[in-house]
Amino acid sequence: MAFKRQIDRLPIIPSDAKKQNVTCHFCIVGCGYHAYTWPVNKQGGTDPSQNIFKTDLSKQQGGDTDAWYAPSMYNIVQQDGRDVHIVIKPDKGCEVNSGLGSIRGARMAEMSYSKARATQQQRLTHPMVFRYGQMQPTSWDDALDLVARVTVAMLKEPGGEDNLFVSAFDHGGAGGGYENTWGTGKLYFEAMKVKNIRIHNRPAYNSEVHATRDMGVGELNNCYEDAELCDTIVAVGTNAYETQTNYFLNHWIPNLRGSSLQKKQQELAGEPHAQARIIIVDPRRTSTVAACEVEAGKDNVLHLAIESGTDMVLFNALLTHIVEKGWQDKAFISASTKDFDKAVAANKTSLADAARITGLKAEDIAKAAAWIAEPKEGRRRRAMFAYEKGLIWGNDNYRTNAALVNVALATGNIGRPGGGCVRMGGHQEGYSRPSDAHVGRPAAYVDQLLIEGKGGVHHIWGCDHYKTTLNAHKFKQAYKKRTDIVKDAMNAVPAGDRPALVAAIVDAIKKGGLFAVDVDIVPTKIGEACHVWLPAATSGEMNLTSMNGERRMRLTERYMDPPGESMPDALIAARIANHMERILRELGDAKYADQFKGFDWKTEEDAFMDGYHKHEKGGQFVTYERLRAMGTNGFQEPASDFKDGKIVGTKRLYTDGKFGTKDGKATFMEAQWRGLQAPGKEEQKKKFKYLINNGRTNHVWQNAYLDQDNEFIMDRWPYPFIEINPDDMKELNVSAGDLVEVYNDDGSTQAMVYPTPTAKKGHTFMLFAFPSGVQGNVVNAGTNELILPNYKQTWANIRKLASAPASVKHLSFKSQEYKMG
Amino acid sequence: MKGCDKLVDAGRRQFLRGGAMATVGVAASTVLPTNEAQAKPAPARVEYPSNRLANLSQLKSNEPLDISYPDRNSPGVLIKLGTRVPGGVGPAGDIVAFSTLCPHKGYPLSYVAADKTLTCPGHYSVFDCEKSGLQVMGQATQNLPQFTLRVASNGDIFAEGVDELIYGRLSNVL
Ligand code: SF4
Ligand code: FES
């Protein structure tokens, strides 16, 4: 049987409940929510005077009602040391989601730490250190002293700050936030100049969208409303229904359905308008494709099921064809760009060549070009380009990114209503750090260096390499070996003898060991190898600011206590700095110690004022108090003023035709096809039978760090799925729900067979970054020249491990596509 | 509320609006005992009525029958699936009943006979009737509420309980 909560009644929110602003801390969309809290011994009633909705709750409420919440939106948590009821429900007044929740965000309450209702009991509550052969709770001072002593000792060894390796979140929402990126950034980039640093989902400290930035086009340059205004949406490698859900539902669908027509006529008068069309570039037929077909009609959806990794060729052919037809925006190109002719010449690709390489039909490529750029009754067509991991984590990232931005620039679609060339995003953003220029370009391939035995101390902040890196199988083997050397050394001395312990650790490091400190909210897979765990607070347990995919900045107010003694990352960073300063003074190095001054923050707001407020563009207009007043709609960055009690924001970037280059001109870029670029990919493709395409599913947020402790999700996905065509299944002699091994020369992993008739033969799709089967195990170590991983183009063989276990017998393996009944 | 209006394309969608019909309102907690001795212990769960939905003879394989439970403002379907399923009743163990208010935002679900699923035009959720309402794909945060059934010796089918909270009500029995 499917999991059921057997909840037949929920406490009613009383009319005097406390209401707090919340931005969903999961995906980039950043939907607006409110957290309502009230004392645990009180409850509202069904009479309109007794509940927050002023509604008669003794009656059935209609569809889309504000006056209902699901059991997943309810919990009992602690607030200021007391148990309170909490309901976290989507906000109808938020322009981002207009009251919509998704399967991920609408479980925020249920995925909060609750002793009373035993949810998220996996959360870390106290600092833990490796002592007497296992992780043991200890005090902050004890844990921080050990971290600081070992870290400082290694800074004093040859190699200095290069001995310290760091893995750190750099995003927003639960993946950072301005407070926490600043806290960690100030520690590693100002107090120190750490260059062996990487980000949560890739093995180096680099941009996923280097090319667009180099061209002068920041990657979040439009607003969500542009999806309602455009003539054509061009979606590349993004399965928006499942991974940017409410952006898709609330802004793409209305245009595809034609219900934003009136808005188009009003805001863009004087030109013809129709419901939007959509081009979807994806080797796989996704649930997004199915939903678009239902809403827009098949004639208005062009699914380009491209040969995996050949996107650049398609974009170059589009550019070539558009220019041949004379559909480019000549005025815009001459006023605001440079190197157009050079790029057109260098990237020239015929429809026939493109068809051969991409596997698409030439006429479909021509059709896509027309949908993007053919003038509509003499007026420029408005196209919005949106791309994500299919491109970002795909073949030849840099050039492919450039080739797409070329098309957007050539058609004058940046800085204009109904335009934009944007990444869709994974996490929200929330980056505020001192300069990272010392990291260099290309940045250090941190995971490879760790495998090679480099580095002595590893500080990890909200990252789990074991689940989210490439070459993960080899990484884990090397990492375990190195951290075990230190564990064995720690076991050999009495834990209470601090000097002896530090000396033993340093000695073990010199013998190839690695001392690892894991700062996280839950025990992670990599954490199993670490020697110290420091418990962090997450969004809502602290005040947290972030921005979403249209640069919309909001403050999530602290609505509950952090579990146990856990603290905001910003303050953990500050406390590490304080302890390092103390130890350096103890060692008589006052000069070095002085670099660790400036961390006397008491609250996350102190970190915000020190970081974002002082350092970011427009930051001087932004304070917690002002953000609180701006509610769930916030403002769009950058801020330009504070007027009439409101922060004034920026709806779109580059509306004046001036771009982010020295001369203000956006630069077209050469992007020439060179096949599968990353080392080892061509060989892997030749040797192994199945494409192991991979990505996310609707149900799961990120690497399932919270979902792994949520019954509703683990009931649906006890194992990562692998979608396989039924003919391939016959050849492999496997059935629905069987466990299979996916293996190649780089590693092996497991997945559960999900029969998928729409999958092409030889093409599979596996859930990425899942705890019970890590796809990264079979991704080879090859990256692009800027150390961007290529997770998508992976080939492996498949063999049966076990027939469907009892734990999957209750599952459905039916089509995930919506069909009209 | 512009966003809300956008989502509701009244021209294409039939909407179930609550509150139009009279309902028996039962407030969950209006009686507060003054002391323990006088307190009448309240049941821990709502009291589900036993409602006759149909007779076995009315059901045709894979043809859903519109019903409502626990009251007429809570629509559902009764389906004879044709294959034995967990939780199914009747001689073949193949009869099930579900709420048809989507537990995401309350849009009305419809039955896709070819797949034996209930699907939602609101935001494309799909629920598997053969797997006790498991959400195959979609935006609800719960699987589909299923009605507990009992078949009497004369073939009458009764609904007597619900296993998840029904959309649009904070108590399954109002
Ligand atoms: S769409 Fe994204 S931001 Fe919105 S509720 Fe879902 S996970 Fe949260
Ligand atoms: S109402 Fe059914 S999916 Fe949203």
PDB file of N, CA and C in Angstrom, chain A residues 627-653:
ATOM      1  N   LEU A 627      13.396  44.763   4.458  1.00  0.00           N
ATOM      2  CA  LEU A 627      13.008  43.517   3.778  1.00  0.00           C
ATOM      3  C   LEU A 627      11.757  42.913   4.409  1.00  0.00           C
ATOM      4  N   ARG A 628      11.704  42.985   5.730  1.00  0.00           N
ATOM      5  CA  ARG A 628      10.538  42.445   6.436  1.00  0.00           C
ATOM      6  C   ARG A 628       9.279  43.130   5.914  1.00  0.00           C
ATOM      7  N   ALA A 629       9.377  44.433   5.738  1.00  0.00           N
ATOM      8  CA  ALA A 629       8.214  45.197   5.267  1.00  0.00           C
ATOM      9  C   ALA A 629       7.881  44.868   3.812  1.00  0.00           C
ATOM     10  N   MET A 630       8.867  44.406   3.046  1.00  0.00           N
ATOM     11  CA  MET A 630       8.611  44.092   1.632  1.00  0.00           C
ATOM     12  C   MET A 630       7.978  42.705   1.473  1.00  0.00           C
ATOM     13  N   GLY A 631       7.842  41.974   2.570  1.00  0.00           N
ATOM     14  CA  GLY A 631       7.089  40.723   2.572  1.00  0.00           C
ATOM     15  C   GLY A 631       7.631  39.670   1.628  1.00  0.00           C
ATOM     16  N   THR A 632       6.728  38.856   1.093  1.00  0.00           N
ATOM     17  CA  THR A 632       7.152  37.739   0.254  1.00  0.00           C
ATOM     18  C   THR A 632       7.421  38.184  -1.176  1.00  0.00           C
ATOM     19  N   ASN A 633       7.069  39.412  -1.522  1.00  0.00           N
ATOM     20  CA  ASN A 633       7.393  39.890  -2.875  1.00  0.00           C
ATOM     21  C   ASN A 633       8.765  40.542  -2.949  1.00  0.00           C
ATOM     22  N   GLY A 634       9.253  41.074  -1.835  1.00  0.00           N
ATOM     23  CA  GLY A 634      10.599  41.632  -1.814  1.00  0.00           C
ATOM     24  C   GLY A 634      10.816  42.655  -2.909  1.00  0.00           C
ATOM     25  N   PHE A 635      12.019  42.623  -3.473  1.00  0.00           N
ATOM     26  CA  PHE A 635      12.345  43.509  -4.589  1.00  0.00           C
ATOM     27  C   PHE A 635      13.328  42.766  -5.468  1.00  0.00           C
ATOM     28  N   GLN A 636      13.504  43.237  -6.697  1.00  0.00           N
ATOM     29  CA  GLN A 636      14.435  42.556  -7.603  1.00  0.00           C
ATOM     30  C   GLN A 636      15.773  43.284  -7.616  1.00  0.00           C
ATOM     31  N   GLU A 637      16.825  42.523  -7.371  1.00  0.00           N
ATOM     32  CA  GLU A 637      18.166  43.105  -7.297  1.00  0.00           C
ATOM     33  C   GLU A 637      18.646  43.554  -8.672  1.00  0.00           C
ATOM     34  N   PRO A 638      19.533  44.545  -8.745  1.00  0.00           N
ATOM     35  CA  PRO A 638      20.038  45.311  -7.612  1.00  0.00           C
ATOM     36  C   PRO A 638      19.057  46.396  -7.177  1.00  0.00           C
ATOM     37  N   ALA A 639      19.162  46.766  -5.877  1.00  0.00           N
ATOM     38  CA  ALA A 639      18.367  47.885  -5.371  1.00  0.00           C
ATOM     39  C   ALA A 639      18.971  49.175  -5.891  1.00  0.00           C
ATOM     40  N   SER A 640      18.105  50.137  -6.215  1.00  0.00           N
ATOM     41  CA  SER A 640      18.628  51.409  -6.702  1.00  0.00           C
ATOM     42  C   SER A 640      18.243  52.588  -5.808  1.00  0.00           C
ATOM     43  N   ASP A 641      17.355  52.334  -4.854  1.00  0.00           N
ATOM     44  CA  ASP A 641      16.897  53.453  -4.030  1.00  0.00           C
ATOM     45  C   ASP A 641      16.030  52.905  -2.899  1.00  0.00           C
ATOM     46  N   PHE A 642      15.741  53.779  -1.938  1.00  0.00           N
ATOM     47  CA  PHE A 642      14.717  53.482  -0.939  1.00  0.00           C
ATOM     48  C   PHE A 642      13.780  54.676  -0.933  1.00  0.00           C
ATOM     49  N   LYS A 643      12.577  54.450  -1.399  1.00  0.00           N
ATOM     50  CA  LYS A 643      11.637  55.570  -1.589  1.00  0.00           C
ATOM     51  C   LYS A 643      10.255  55.193  -1.082  1.00  0.00           C
ATOM     52  N   ASP A 644       9.592  56.123  -0.433  1.00  0.00           N
ATOM     53  CA  ASP A 644       8.232  55.909   0.064  1.00  0.00           C
ATOM     54  C   ASP A 644       8.114  54.603   0.857  1.00  0.00           C
ATOM     55  N   GLY A 645       9.109  54.342   1.654  1.00  0.00           N
ATOM     56  CA  GLY A 645       9.055  53.143   2.502  1.00  0.00           C
ATOM     57  C   GLY A 645       9.326  51.851   1.761  1.00  0.00           C
ATOM     58  N   LYS A 646       9.803  51.956   0.518  1.00  0.00           N
ATOM     59  CA  LYS A 646      10.033  50.718  -0.244  1.00  0.00           C
ATOM     60  C   LYS A 646      11.424  50.704  -0.877  1.00  0.00           C
ATOM     61  N   ILE A 647      11.994  49.510  -0.955  1.00  0.00           N
ATOM     62  CA  ILE A 647      13.246  49.356  -1.684  1.00  0.00           C
ATOM     63  C   ILE A 647      12.908  49.325  -3.171  1.00  0.00           C
ATOM     64  N   VAL A 648      13.579  50.155  -3.958  1.00  0.00           N
ATOM     65  CA  VAL A 648      13.316  50.184  -5.395  1.00  0.00           C
ATOM     66  C   VAL A 648      14.264  49.205  -6.072  1.00  0.00           C
ATOM     67  N   GLY A 649      13.715  48.315  -6.864  1.00  0.00           N
ATOM     68  CA  GLY A 649      14.530  47.266  -7.490  1.00  0.00           C
ATOM     69  C   GLY A 649      14.665  47.447  -8.989  1.00  0.00           C
ATOM     70  N   THR A 650      15.102  46.382  -9.651  1.00  0.00           N
ATOM     71  CA  THR A 650      15.385  46.407 -11.088  1.00  0.00           C
ATOM     72  C   THR A 650      14.691  45.203 -11.719  1.00  0.00           C
ATOM     73  N   LYS A 651      13.709  45.491 -12.555  1.00  0.00           N
ATOM     74  CA  LYS A 651      12.892  44.393 -13.094  1.00  0.00           C
ATOM     75  C   LYS A 651      13.677  43.528 -14.084  1.00  0.00           C
ATOM     76  N   ARG A 652      14.380  44.193 -15.000  1.00  0.00           N
ATOM     77  CA  ARG A 652      15.203  43.473 -15.981  1.00  0.00           C
ATOM     78  C   ARG A 652      16.577  44.122 -16.026  1.00  0.00           C
ATOM     79  N   LEU A 653      17.577  43.334 -16.375  1.00  0.00           N
ATOM     80  CA  LEU A 653      18.908  43.914 -16.563  1.00  0.00           C
ATOM     81  C   LEU A 653      19.079  44.330 -18.024  1.00  0.00           C
TER      82      LEU A 653
END
